[in-house]
Short mmCIF file of C-alpha atoms and ligand atoms in Angstrom, two decimals:
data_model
loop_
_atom_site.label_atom_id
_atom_site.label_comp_id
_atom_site.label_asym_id
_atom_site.label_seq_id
_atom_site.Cartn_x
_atom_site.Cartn_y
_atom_site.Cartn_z
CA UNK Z 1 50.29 29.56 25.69
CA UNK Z 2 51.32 26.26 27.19
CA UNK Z 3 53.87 25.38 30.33
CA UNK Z 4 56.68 25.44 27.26
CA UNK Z 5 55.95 29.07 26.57
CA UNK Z 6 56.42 30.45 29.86
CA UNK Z 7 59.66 28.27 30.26
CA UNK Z 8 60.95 29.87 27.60
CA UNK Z 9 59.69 33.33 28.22
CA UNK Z 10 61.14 33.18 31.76
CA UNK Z 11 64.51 31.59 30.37
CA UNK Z 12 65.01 34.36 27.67
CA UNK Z 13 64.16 36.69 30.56
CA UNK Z 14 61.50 38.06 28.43
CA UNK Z 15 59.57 39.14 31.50
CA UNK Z 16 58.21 42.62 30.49
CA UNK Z 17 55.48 41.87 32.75
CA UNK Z 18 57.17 42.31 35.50
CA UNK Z 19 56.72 45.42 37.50
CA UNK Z 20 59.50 46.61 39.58
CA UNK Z 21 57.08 48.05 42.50
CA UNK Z 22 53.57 47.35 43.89
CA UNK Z 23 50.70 47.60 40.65
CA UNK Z 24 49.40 51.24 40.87
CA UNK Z 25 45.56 49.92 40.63
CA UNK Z 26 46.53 47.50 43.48
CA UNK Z 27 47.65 50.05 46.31
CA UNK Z 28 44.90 52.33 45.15
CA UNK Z 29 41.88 49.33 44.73
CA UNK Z 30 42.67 47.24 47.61
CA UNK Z 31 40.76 48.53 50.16
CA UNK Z 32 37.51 47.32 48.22
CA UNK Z 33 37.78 44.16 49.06
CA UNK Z 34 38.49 45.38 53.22
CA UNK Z 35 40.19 42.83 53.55
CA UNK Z 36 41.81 42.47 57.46
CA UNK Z 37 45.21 42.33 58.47
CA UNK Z 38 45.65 38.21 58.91
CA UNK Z 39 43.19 37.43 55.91
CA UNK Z 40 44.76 35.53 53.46
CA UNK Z 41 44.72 36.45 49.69
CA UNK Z 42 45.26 33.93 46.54
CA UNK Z 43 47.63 35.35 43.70
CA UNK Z 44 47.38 33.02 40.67
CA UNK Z 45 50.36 32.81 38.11
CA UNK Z 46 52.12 35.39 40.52
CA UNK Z 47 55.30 35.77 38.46
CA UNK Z 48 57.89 36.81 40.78
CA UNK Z 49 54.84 40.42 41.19
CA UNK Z 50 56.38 42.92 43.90
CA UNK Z 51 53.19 42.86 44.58
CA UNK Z 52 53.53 39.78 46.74
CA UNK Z 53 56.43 41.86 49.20
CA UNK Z 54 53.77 44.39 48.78
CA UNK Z 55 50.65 42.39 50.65
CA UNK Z 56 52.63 40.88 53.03
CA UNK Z 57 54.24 44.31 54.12
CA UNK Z 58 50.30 45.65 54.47
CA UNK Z 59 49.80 42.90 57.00
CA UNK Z 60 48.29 40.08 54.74
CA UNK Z 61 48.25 36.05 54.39
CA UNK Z 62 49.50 35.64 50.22
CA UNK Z 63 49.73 32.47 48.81
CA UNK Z 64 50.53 32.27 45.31
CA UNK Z 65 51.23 29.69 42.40
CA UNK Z 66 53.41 29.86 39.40
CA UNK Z 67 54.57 27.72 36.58
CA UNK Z 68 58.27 28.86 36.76
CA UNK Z 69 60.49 27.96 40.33
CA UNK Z 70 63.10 29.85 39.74
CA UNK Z 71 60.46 33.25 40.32
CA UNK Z 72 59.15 31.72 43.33
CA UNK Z 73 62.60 30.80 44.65
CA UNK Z 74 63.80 34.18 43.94
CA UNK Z 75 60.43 35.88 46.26
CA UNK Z 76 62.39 34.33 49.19
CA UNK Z 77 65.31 35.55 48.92
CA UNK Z 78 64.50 39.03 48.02
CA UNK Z 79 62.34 38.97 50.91
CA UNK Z 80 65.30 37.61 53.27
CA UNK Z 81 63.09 34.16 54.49
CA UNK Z 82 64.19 31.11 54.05
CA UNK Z 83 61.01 28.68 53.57
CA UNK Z 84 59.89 25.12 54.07
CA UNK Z 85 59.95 23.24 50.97
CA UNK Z 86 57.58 20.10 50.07
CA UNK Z 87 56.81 18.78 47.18
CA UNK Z 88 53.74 17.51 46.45
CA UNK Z 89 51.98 15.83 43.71
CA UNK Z 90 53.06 17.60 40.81
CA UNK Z 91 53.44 20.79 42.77
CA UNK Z 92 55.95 22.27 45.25
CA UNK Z 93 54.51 24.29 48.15
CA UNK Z 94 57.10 26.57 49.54
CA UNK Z 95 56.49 28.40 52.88
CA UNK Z 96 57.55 30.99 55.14
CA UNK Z 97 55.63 32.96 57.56
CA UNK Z 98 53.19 34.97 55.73
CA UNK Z 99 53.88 34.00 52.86
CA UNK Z 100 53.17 30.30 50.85
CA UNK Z 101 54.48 29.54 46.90
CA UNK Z 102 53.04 26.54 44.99
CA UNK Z 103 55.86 25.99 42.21
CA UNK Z 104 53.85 23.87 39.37
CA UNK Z 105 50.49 24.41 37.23
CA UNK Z 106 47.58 25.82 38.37
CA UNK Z 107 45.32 23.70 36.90
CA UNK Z 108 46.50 20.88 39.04
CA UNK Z 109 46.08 23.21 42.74
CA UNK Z 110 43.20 21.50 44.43
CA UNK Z 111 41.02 23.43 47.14
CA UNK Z 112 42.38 21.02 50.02
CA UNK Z 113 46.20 22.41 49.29
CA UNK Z 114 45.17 25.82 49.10
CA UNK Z 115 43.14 25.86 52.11
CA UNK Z 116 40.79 28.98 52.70
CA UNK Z 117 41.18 32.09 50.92
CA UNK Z 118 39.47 35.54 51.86
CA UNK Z 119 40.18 37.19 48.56
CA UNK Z 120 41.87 36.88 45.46
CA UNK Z 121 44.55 39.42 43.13
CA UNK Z 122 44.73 38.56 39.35
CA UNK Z 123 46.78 40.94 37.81
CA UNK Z 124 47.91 39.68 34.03
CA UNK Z 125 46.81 36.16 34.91
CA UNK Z 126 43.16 36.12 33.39
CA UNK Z 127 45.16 38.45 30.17
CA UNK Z 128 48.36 36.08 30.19
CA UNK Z 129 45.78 33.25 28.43
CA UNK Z 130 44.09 33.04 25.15
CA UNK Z 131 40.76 32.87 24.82
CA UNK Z 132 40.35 29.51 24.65
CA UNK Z 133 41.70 28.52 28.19
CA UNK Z 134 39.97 31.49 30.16
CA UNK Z 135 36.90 29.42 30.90
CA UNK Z 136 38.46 27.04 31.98
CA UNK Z 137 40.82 29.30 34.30
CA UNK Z 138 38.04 31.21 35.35
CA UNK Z 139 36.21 27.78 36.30
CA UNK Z 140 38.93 26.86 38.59
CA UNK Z 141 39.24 30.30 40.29
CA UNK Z 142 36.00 29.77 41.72
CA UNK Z 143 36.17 26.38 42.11
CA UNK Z 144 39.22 26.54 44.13
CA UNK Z 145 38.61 29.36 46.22
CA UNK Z 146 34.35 29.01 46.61
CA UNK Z 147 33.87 32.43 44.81
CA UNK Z 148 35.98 34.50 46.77
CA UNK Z 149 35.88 38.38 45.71
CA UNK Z 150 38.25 39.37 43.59
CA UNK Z 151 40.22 42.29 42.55
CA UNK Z 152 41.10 41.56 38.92
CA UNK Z 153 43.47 43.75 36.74
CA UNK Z 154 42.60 43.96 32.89
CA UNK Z 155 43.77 45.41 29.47
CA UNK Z 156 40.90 46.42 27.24
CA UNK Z 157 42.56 47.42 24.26
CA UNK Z 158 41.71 46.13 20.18
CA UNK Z 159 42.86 43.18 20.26
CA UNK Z 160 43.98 43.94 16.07
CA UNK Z 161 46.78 46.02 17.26
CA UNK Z 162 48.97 43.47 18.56
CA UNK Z 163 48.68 39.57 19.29
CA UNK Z 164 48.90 38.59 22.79
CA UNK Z 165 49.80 38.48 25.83
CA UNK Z 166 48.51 40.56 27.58
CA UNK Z 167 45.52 39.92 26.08
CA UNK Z 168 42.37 42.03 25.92
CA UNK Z 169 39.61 41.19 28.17
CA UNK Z 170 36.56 43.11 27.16
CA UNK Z 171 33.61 43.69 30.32
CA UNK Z 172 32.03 41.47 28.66
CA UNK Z 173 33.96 38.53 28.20
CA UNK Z 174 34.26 39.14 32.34
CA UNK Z 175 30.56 39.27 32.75
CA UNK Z 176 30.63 35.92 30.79
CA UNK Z 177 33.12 33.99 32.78
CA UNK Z 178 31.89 35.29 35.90
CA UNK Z 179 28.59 36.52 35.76
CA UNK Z 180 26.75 33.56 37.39
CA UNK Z 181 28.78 33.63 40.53
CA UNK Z 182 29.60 37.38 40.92
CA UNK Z 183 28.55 40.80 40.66
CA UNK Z 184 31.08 43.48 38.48
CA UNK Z 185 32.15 46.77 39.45
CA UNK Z 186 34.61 49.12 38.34
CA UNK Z 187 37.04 50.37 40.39
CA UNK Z 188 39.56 52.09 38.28
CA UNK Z 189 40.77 52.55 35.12
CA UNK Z 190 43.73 54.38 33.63
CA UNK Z 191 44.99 54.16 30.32
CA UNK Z 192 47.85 51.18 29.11
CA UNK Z 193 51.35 53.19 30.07
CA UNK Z 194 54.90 51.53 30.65
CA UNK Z 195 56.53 49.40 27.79
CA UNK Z 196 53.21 47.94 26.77
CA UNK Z 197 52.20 51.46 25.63
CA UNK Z 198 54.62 51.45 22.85
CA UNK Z 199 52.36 48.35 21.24
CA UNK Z 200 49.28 49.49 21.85
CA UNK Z 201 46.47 51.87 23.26
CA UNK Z 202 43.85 51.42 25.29
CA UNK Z 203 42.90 50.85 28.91
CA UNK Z 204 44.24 49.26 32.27
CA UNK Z 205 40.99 48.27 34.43
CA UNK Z 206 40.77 47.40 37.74
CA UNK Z 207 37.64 45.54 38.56
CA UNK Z 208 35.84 44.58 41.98
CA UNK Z 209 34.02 40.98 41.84
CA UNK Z 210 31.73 40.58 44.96
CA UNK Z 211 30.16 36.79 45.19
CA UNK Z 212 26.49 37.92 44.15
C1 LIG R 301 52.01 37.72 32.44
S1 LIG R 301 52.82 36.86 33.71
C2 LIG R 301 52.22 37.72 35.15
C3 LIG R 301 52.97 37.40 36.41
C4 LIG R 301 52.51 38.23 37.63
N1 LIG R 301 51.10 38.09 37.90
C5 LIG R 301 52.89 39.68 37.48
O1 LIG R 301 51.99 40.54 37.59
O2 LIG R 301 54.09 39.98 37.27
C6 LIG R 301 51.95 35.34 33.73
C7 LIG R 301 52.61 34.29 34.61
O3 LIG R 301 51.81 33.14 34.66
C8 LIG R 301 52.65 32.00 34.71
N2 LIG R 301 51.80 30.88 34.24
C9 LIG R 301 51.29 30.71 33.01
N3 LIG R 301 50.52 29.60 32.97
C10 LIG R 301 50.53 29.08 34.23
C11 LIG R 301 49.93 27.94 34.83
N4 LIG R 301 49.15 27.10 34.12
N5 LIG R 301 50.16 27.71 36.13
C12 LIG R 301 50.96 28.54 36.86
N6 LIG R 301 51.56 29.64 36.35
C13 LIG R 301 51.35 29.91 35.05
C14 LIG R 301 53.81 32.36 33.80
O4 LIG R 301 54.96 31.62 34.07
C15 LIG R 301 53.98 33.85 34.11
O5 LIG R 301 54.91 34.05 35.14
#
């Protein structure tokens, strides 16, 4: 699942990821991390989410990255802003009121671009990578954002029925990537629905990860 995958995913418009409206575990699991209107929240390989209209219209600071330009050019406009473009190394930080893009990899965001973060949204970021890189990812979450909590949005499903992504991320895989730095509740769960139902069964989770 390298930069050349999404590329292509996002060129085919193979985007079945994307939601039309807000994530149903976000509106209803938000409040957990009471958050404050102003605080800023960190939404890694945001896609081109409604959710990002959706935080901003609840009074929230998002700042997101994401491989694929186009997506993040596309935010602005739907949202009617035009924003303040500069590229940096490797990455190109688009901004606008509320609201700040990094076009680019995430893997190359350093803390000093993103600046402080109160909280952080993964919702089919963590599940978007194979096993192998989700250390890694995880790693840099924290790094980059000094163990913020975070509400993260998983599929727990066996993995045999299909190949990924989304991949299935087990409570325990989560307890091993973050277990050192946070404590893991549940918040929600309901069971896999939309197009991804038709390839397999299982469970949508929305967990709460407080710095311990
Ligand atoms: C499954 S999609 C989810 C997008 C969004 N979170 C949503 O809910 O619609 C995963 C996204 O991660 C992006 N992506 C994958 N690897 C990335 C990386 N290393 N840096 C930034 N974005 C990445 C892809 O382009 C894709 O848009």
């Amino acid at each position: 699942m390298d930069s050349d995958f999404w590329k292509q995913r996002w060129q085919q418009n193979q985007i079945g990821f994307h939601e039309g409206r807000e994530n149903n575990l976000l509106s209803r699991c938000i409040y957990h991390l009471a958050l404050k209107p102003g605080d800023r929240i960190f939404v890694p390989l945001c896609g081109k989410a409604a959710d990002l209209d959706w935080l901003v219209a609840q009074g929230y600071h998002v700042t997101g990255i994401e491989l694929h330009q186009a997506a993040v050019e596309e935010v602005f406009q739907r949202m009617g802003l035009v924003p303040q473009v500069t590229r940096l190394n490797g990455l190109t930080r688009f901004e606008a009121g509320p609201i700040m893009l990094f076009a680019g990899d995430f893997f190359e965001l350093h803390s000093n671009l993103l600046g402080h973060v109160d909280a952080i949204y993964d919702r089919a970021a963590l599940v978007a990578l194979p096993r192998e890189m989700r250390k890694a990812y995880a790693e840099h979450l924290m790094t980059l954002t000094n163990n913020a909590p975070q509400l993260l949005i998983c599929f727990d499903y066996d993995q045999s029925q299909m190949d990924g992504p989304p991949f299935s991320v087990s409570e325990a895989e989560i307890r091993e990537l973050y277990g050192n730095r946070y404590k893991q509740e549940r918040a929600a769960m309901v069971e896999i629905s939309g197009p991804l139902s038709q390839r397999c069964s299982g469970n949508e989770i929305a967990w709460l990860l407080s710095a311990d």
